[in-house]
Coordinates of C-alpha atoms and ligand atoms in Angstrom, one line a residue:
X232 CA 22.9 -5.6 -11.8
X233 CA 19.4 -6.1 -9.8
X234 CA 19.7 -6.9 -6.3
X235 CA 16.7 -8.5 -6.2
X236 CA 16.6 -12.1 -8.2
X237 CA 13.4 -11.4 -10.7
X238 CA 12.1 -14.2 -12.3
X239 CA 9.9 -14.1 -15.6
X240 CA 7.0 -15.6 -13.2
X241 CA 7.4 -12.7 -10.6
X242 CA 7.1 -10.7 -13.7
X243 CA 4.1 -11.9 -15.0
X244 CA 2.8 -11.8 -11.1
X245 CA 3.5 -7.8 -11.4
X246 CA 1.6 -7.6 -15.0
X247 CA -1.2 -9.7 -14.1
X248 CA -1.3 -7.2 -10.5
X249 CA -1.6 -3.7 -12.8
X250 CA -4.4 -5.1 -14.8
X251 CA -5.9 -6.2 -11.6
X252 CA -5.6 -2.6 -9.4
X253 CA -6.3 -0.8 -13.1
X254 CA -9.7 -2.6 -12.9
X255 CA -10.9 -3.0 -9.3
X256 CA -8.6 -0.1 -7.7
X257 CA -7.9 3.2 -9.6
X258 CA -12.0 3.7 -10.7
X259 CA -13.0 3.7 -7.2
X260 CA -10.0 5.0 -5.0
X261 CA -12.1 8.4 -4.5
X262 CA -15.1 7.4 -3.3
X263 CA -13.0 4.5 -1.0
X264 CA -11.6 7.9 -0.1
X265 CA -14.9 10.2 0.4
X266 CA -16.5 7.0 2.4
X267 CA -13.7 6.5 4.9
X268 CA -14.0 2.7 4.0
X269 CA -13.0 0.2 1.7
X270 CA -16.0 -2.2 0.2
X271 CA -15.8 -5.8 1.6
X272 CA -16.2 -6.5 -2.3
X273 CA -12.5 -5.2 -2.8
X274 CA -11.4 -7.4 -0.4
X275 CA -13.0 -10.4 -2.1
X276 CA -11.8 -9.5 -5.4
X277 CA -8.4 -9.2 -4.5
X278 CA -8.6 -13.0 -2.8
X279 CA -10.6 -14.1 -5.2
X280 CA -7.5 -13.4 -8.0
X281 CA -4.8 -14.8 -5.8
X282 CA -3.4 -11.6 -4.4
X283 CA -3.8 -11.8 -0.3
X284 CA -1.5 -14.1 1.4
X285 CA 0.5 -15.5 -1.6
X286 CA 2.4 -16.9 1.0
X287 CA 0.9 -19.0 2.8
X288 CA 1.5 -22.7 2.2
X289 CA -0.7 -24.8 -0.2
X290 CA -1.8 -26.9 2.5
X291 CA -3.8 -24.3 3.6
X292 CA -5.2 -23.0 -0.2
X293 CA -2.6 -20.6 -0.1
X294 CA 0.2 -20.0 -3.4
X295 CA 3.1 -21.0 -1.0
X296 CA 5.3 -17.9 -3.0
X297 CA 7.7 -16.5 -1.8
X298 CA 8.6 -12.8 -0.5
X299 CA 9.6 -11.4 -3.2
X300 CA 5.7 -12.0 -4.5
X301 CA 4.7 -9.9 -1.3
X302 CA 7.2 -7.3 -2.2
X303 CA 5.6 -6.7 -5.5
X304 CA 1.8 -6.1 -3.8
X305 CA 3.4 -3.8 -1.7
X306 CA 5.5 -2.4 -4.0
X307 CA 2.5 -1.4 -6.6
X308 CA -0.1 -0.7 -3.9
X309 CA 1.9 2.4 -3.0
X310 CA 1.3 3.2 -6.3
X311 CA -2.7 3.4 -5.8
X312 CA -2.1 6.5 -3.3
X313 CA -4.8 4.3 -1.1
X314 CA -4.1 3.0 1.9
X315 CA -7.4 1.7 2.9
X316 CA -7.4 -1.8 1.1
X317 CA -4.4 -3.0 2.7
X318 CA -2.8 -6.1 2.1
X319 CA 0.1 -5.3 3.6
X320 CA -1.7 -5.6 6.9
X321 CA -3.8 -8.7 6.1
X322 CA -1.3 -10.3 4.2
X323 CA 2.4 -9.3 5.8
X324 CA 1.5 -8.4 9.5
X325 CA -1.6 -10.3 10.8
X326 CA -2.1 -13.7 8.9
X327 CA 1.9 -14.2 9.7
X328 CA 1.2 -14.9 13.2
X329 CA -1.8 -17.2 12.0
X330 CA 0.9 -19.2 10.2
X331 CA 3.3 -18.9 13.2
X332 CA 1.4 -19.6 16.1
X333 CA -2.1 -20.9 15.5
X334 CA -3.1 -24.8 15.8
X335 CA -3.2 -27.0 13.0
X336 CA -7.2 -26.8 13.8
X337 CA -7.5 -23.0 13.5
X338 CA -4.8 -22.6 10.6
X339 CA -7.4 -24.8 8.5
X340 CA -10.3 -23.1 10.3
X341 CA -9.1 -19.1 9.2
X342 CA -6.3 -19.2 6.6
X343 CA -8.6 -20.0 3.3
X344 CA -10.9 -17.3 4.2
X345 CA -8.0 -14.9 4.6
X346 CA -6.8 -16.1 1.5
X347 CA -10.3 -15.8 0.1
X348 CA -10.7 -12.1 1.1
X349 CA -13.6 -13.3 2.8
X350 CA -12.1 -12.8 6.4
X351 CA -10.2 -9.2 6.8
X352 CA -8.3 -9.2 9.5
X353 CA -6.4 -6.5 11.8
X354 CA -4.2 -6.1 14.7
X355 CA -5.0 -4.7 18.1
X356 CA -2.1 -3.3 20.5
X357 CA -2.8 0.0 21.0
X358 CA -5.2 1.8 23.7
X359 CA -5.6 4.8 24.8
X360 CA -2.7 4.9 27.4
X361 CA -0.6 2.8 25.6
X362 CA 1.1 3.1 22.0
X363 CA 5.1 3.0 21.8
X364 CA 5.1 1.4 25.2
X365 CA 2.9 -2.2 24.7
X366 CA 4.1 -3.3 27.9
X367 CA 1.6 -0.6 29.5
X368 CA -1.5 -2.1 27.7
X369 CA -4.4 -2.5 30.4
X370 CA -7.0 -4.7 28.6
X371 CA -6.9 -7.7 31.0
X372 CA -7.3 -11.4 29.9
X373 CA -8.4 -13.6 32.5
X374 CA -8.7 -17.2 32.3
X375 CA -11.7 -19.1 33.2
X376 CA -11.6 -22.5 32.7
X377 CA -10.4 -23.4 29.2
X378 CA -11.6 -19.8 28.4
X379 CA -9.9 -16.6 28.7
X380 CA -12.0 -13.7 29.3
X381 CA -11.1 -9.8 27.9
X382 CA -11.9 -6.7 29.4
X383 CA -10.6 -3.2 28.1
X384 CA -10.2 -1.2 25.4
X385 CA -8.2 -0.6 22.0
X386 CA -7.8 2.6 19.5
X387 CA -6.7 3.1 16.2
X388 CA -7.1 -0.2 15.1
X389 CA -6.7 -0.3 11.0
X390 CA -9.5 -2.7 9.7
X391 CA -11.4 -2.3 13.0
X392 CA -14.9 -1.8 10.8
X393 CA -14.5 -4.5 8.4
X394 CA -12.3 -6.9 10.2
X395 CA -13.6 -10.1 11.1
X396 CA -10.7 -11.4 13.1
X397 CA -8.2 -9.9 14.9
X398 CA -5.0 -10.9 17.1
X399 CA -5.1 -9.0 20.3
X400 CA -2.7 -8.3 22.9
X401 CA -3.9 -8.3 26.7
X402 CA -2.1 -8.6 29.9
X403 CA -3.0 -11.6 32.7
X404 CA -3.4 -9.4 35.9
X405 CA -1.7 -12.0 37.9
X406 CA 1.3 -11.5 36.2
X407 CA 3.6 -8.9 37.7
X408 CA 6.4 -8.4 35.1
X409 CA 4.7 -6.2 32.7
X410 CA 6.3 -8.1 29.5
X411 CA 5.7 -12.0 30.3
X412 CA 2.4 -10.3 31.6
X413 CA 1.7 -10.1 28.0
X414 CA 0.0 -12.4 25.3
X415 CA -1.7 -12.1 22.2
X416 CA -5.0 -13.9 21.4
X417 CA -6.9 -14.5 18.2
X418 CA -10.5 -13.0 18.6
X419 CA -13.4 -13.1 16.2
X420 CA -15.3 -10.1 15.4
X421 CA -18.5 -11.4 16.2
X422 CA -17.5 -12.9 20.1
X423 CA -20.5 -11.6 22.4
X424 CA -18.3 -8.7 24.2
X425 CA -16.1 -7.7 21.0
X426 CA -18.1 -4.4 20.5
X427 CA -16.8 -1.8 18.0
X428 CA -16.2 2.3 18.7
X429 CA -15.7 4.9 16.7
X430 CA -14.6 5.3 13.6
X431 CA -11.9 7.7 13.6
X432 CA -11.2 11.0 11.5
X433 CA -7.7 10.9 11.0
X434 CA -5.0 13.5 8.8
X435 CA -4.4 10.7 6.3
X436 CA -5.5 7.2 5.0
X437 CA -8.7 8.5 4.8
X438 CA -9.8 5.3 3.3
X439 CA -9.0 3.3 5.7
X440 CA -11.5 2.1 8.5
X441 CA -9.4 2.7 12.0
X442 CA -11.5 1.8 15.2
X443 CA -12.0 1.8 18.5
X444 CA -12.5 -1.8 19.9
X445 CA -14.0 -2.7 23.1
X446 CA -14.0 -6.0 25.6
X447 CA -16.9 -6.2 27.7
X448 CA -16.3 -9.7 29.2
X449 CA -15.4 -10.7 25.4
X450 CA -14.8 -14.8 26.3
X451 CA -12.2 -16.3 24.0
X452 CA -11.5 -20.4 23.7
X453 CA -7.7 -20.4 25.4
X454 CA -7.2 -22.5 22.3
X455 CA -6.9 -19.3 20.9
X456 CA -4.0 -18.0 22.6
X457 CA -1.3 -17.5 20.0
X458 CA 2.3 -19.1 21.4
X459 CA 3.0 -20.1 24.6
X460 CA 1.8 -18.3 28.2
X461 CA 4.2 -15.3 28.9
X462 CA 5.4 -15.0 25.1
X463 CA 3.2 -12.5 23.6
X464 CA 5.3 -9.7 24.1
X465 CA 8.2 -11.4 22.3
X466 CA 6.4 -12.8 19.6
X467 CA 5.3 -9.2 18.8
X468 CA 8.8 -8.0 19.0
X469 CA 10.1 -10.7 16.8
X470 CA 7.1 -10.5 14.2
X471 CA 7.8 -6.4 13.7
X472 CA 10.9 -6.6 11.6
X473 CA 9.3 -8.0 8.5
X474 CA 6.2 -5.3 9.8
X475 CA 8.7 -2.7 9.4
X476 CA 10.5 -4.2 6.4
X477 CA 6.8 -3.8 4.4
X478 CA 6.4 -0.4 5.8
X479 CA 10.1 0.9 4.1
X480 CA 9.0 -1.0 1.0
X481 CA 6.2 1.1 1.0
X482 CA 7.7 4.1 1.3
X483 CA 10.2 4.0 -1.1
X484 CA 7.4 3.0 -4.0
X485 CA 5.1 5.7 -3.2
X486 CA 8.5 8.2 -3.1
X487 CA 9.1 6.9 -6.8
X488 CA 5.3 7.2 -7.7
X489 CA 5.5 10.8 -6.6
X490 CA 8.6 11.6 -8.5
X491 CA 7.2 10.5 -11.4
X492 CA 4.6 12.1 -11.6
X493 CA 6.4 15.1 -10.2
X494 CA 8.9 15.3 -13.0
X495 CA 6.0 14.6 -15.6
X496 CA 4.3 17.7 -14.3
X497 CA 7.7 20.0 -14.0
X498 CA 8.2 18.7 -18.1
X499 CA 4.7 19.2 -19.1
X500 CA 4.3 23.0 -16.6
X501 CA 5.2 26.2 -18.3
X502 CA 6.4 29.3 -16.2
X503 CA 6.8 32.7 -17.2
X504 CA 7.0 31.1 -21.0
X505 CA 9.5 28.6 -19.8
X506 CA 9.1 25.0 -18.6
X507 CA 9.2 24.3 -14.9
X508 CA 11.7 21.3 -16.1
X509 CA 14.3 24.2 -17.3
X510 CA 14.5 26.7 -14.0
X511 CA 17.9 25.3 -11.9
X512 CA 15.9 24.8 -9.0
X513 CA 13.9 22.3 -10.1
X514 CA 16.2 20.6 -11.9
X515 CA 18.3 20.4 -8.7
X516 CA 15.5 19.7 -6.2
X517 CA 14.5 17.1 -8.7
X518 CA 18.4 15.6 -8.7
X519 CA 18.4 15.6 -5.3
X520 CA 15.5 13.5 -4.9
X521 CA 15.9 10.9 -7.5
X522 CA 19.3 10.4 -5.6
X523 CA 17.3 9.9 -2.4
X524 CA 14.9 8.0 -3.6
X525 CA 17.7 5.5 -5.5
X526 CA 19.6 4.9 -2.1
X527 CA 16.3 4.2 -0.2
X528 CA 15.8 1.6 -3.0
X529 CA 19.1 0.1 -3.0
X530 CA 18.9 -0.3 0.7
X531 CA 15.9 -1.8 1.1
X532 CA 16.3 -4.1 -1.5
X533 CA 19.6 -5.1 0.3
X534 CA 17.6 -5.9 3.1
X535 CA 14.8 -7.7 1.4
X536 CA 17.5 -9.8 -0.1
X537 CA 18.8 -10.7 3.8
X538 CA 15.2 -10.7 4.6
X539 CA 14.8 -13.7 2.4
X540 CA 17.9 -15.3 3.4
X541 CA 16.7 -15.2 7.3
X542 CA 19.2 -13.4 8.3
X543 CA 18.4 -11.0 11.6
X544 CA 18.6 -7.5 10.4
X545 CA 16.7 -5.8 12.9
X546 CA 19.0 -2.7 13.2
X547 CA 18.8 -2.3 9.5
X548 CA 15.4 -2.7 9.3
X549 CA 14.8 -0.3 12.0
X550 CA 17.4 2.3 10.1
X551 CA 15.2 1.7 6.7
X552 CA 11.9 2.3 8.4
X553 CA 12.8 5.5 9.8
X554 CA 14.9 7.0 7.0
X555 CA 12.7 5.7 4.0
X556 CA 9.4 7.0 5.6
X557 CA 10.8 10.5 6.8
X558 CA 12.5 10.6 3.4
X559 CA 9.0 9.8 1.3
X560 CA 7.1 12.6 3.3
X561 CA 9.5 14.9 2.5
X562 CA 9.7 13.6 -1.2
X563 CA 6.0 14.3 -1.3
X564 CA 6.2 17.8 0.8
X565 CA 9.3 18.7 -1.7
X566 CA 7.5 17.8 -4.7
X567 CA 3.7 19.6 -3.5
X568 CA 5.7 22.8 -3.5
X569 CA 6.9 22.3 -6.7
X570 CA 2.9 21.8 -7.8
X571 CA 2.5 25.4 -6.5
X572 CA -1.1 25.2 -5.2
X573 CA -1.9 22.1 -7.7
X574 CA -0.4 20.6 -4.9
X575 CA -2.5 21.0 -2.5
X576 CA -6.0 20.4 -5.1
X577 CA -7.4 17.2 -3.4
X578 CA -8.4 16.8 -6.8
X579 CA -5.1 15.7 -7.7
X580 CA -2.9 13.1 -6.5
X581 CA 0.0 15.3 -4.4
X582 CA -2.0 16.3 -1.6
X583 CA -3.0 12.9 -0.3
X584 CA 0.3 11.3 -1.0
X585 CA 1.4 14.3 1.5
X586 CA -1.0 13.5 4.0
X587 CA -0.4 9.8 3.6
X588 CA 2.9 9.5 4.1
X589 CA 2.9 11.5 7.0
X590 CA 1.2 8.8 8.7
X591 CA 3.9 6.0 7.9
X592 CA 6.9 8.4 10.5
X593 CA 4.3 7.1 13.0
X594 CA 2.8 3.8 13.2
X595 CA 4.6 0.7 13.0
X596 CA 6.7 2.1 15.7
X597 CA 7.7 5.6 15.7
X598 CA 10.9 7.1 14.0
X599 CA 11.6 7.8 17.2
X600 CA 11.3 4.4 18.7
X601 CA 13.5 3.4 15.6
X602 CA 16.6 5.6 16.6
X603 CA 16.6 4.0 20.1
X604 CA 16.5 0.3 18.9
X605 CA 19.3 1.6 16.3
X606 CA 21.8 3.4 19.3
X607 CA 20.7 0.4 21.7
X608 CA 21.9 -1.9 18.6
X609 CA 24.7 0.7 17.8
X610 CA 26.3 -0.2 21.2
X611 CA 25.1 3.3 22.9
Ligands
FAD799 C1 -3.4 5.4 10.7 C2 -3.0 4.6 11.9 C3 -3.3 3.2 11.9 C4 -2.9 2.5 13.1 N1 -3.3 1.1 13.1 C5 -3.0 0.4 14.2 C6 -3.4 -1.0 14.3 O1 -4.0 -1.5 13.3 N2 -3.2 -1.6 15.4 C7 -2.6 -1.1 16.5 O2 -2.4 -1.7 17.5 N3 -2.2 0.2 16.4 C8 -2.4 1.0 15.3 N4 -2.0 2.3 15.3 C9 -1.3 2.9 16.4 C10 0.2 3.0 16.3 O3 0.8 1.7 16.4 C11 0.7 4.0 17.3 O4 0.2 5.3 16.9 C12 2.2 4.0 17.5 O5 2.6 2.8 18.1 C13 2.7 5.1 18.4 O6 2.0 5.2 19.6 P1 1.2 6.5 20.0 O7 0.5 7.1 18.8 O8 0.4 6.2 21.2 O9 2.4 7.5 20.4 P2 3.2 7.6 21.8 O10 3.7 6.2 22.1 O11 2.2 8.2 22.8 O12 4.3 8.6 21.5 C14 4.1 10.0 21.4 C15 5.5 10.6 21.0 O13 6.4 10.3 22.0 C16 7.5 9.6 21.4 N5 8.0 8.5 22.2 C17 7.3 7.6 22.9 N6 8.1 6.7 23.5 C18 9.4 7.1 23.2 C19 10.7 6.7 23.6 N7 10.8 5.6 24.4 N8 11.8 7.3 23.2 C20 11.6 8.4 22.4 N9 10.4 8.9 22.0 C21 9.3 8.3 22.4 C22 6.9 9.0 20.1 O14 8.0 8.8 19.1 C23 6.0 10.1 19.7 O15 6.6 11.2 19.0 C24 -2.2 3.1 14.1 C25 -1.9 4.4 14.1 C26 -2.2 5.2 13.0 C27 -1.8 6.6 12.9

């Protein structure tokens, strides 16, 4: 029995997605690749057939679907083995606190061009001296009059080249506890002190744009603040179990992609005059990872299923982020070595799924950071 209550629309939703990636994605995921950058074009296909944000209410343009619609985006983007067009980000991390927190005024302003693909959008916490630890973010927000003016710097920002919009955490200097210091504001690209850096080289996701952002007296309407004064931090907090939710997704799709393909190649590879398939090794590294991979599913489908019913599951959540994404990179290590030095061709599909999913122990909190909210939660 499915965990998961499929429907014949959600279904169709998944069908109508394949044809979608098979035309606009898989042809161009190597040059995306070779260019560091995905096309704003790809962006405004993908809105343009209904697949960002699916969402967000009608009243804004959106579908008003539910998760399980998100799930399935997720779910077959991992399945690209490209991270740079991300609707994961767009959709299930930024545009959330949009629909959470904005004004009635900017919600009708912002949310049919997300929906659109015509505004990309990213999320900037992270700076140079501060990545686990937000509450040691330096960028200052100052008000001034019904403005608030930014000052500082962010790095590794995902989207930071072709983002138009971003939510960005700074601290009020007046403030001296370092989390109620904290709010998040919603800053356009093109504000006169938004100024972008670098775009980074990075061991993975080499399609996606990640940037340096800086605020040289960047002033922002305080209309723009997102929540109430002093509840940025917590708002971040609260918004990072469905963050980490999509990320386990993730992982456990692209594990399964890689298997796949993996056992295709063992089936189809012939050693010494035997199959690959037929040497006990393989058969038992490939047991042993289709068992993995079938309890990563079954747990986070479990938790997708609470997810929906709005129950808390941080602890779990954390648990599935840090198991499902250690457990995928070693999937994909696992299953290069069995490639022999196919693996690591960059022509072929195993050596960026490698170096991809290497990236996913770190961001969106580290695996680290996950074991202490699960022993804090664990009562130790
Ligand atoms: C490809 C990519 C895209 C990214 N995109 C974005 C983005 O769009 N927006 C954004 O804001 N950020 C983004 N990030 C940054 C990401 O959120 C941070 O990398 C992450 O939060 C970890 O911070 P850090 O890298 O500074 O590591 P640090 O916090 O410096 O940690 C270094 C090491 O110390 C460990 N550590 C730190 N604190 C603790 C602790 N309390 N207990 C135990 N161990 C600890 C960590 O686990 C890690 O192993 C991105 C990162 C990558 C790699």
């Amino acid at each position: 029995m499915e965990i998961l209550p499929w429907t014949g629309e959600h279904r169709a939703f998944r069908e109508d997605f394949r044809g979608f990636l098979a035309r606009e994605v898989f042809p161009f995921v190597d040059r995306w690749e070779s260019d560091g950058i995905v096309p704003r074009s790809a962006w405004r296909a993908m809105g343009a057939a209904g697949f960002l944000c699916t969402d967000v209410p009608r009243e804004y343009g959106g579908r008003g679907l539910d998760f399980l619609y998100s799930v399935i985006v997720v779910d077959e983007m991992a399945k690209t083995n490209c991270y740079g067009l991300s609707p994961r980000l767009h959709s299930n991390v930024v545009v959330p606190y949009i629909t959470s927190f904005a004004s009635e005024e900017l919600k009708h302003r912002y949310l049919p061009g997300c929906i659109a693909g015509e505004i990309v959008t990213g999320i900037a916490m992270t700076e140079p001296h501060a990545g686990s630890d937000v509450a040691a973010i330096r960028t200052s927000a100052v008000e001034d009059g019904d403005v608030v003016v930014l000052n500082g710097q962010k790095t590794f920002i995902s989207n930071g080249t072709n983002g138009d919009l971003f939510v960005v955490a700074a601290k009020d200097p007046a403030t001296e506890d370092p989390h109620r210091a904290v709010d998040i504001y919603l800053v356009e690209g093109k504000t006169p002190g938004f100024e972008r850096g670098r775009r980074l080289k990075k061991a993975g996701w080499h399609s996606q744009d990640t940037t340096e952002i800086f605020f040289h007296d960047c002033r922002v309407p305080l209309t723009h603040r997102l929540g109430g004064k002093g509840s940025g931090f917590k708002n971040l907090m609260r918004h990072l179990q469905p963050e980490r939710l999509v990320v386990a997704i993730g992982a456990v799709s692209a594990a399964e992609w890689v298997l796949e393909h993996t056992i295709s190649h063992v089936k189809g590879t012939d050693v010494s005059g035997r199959a690959l398939s037929s040497f006990q090794h393989v058969r038992f590294e490939i047991a042993e990872m289709a068992t993995e991979v079938r309890i990563g599913r079954t747990f986070v489908d479990k938790l997708i299923a609470d997810h929906i019913e709005g129950m808390n599951v941080v602890r779990e959540v954390s648990m599935a982020k840090w198991w499902t994404t250690e457990t995928a990179w070693r999937i994909a290590d696992r299953c290069l070595q069995l490639h022999g030095r196919l693996g690591l061709d960059e022509s072929g599909p195993l050596a960026r799924a490698w170096r991809d999913l290497r990236v996913t122990r770190i961001l969106a909190g580290t695996n680290e950071i996950m074991k202490g909210i699960i022993a804090r939660m664990t009562g130790v």
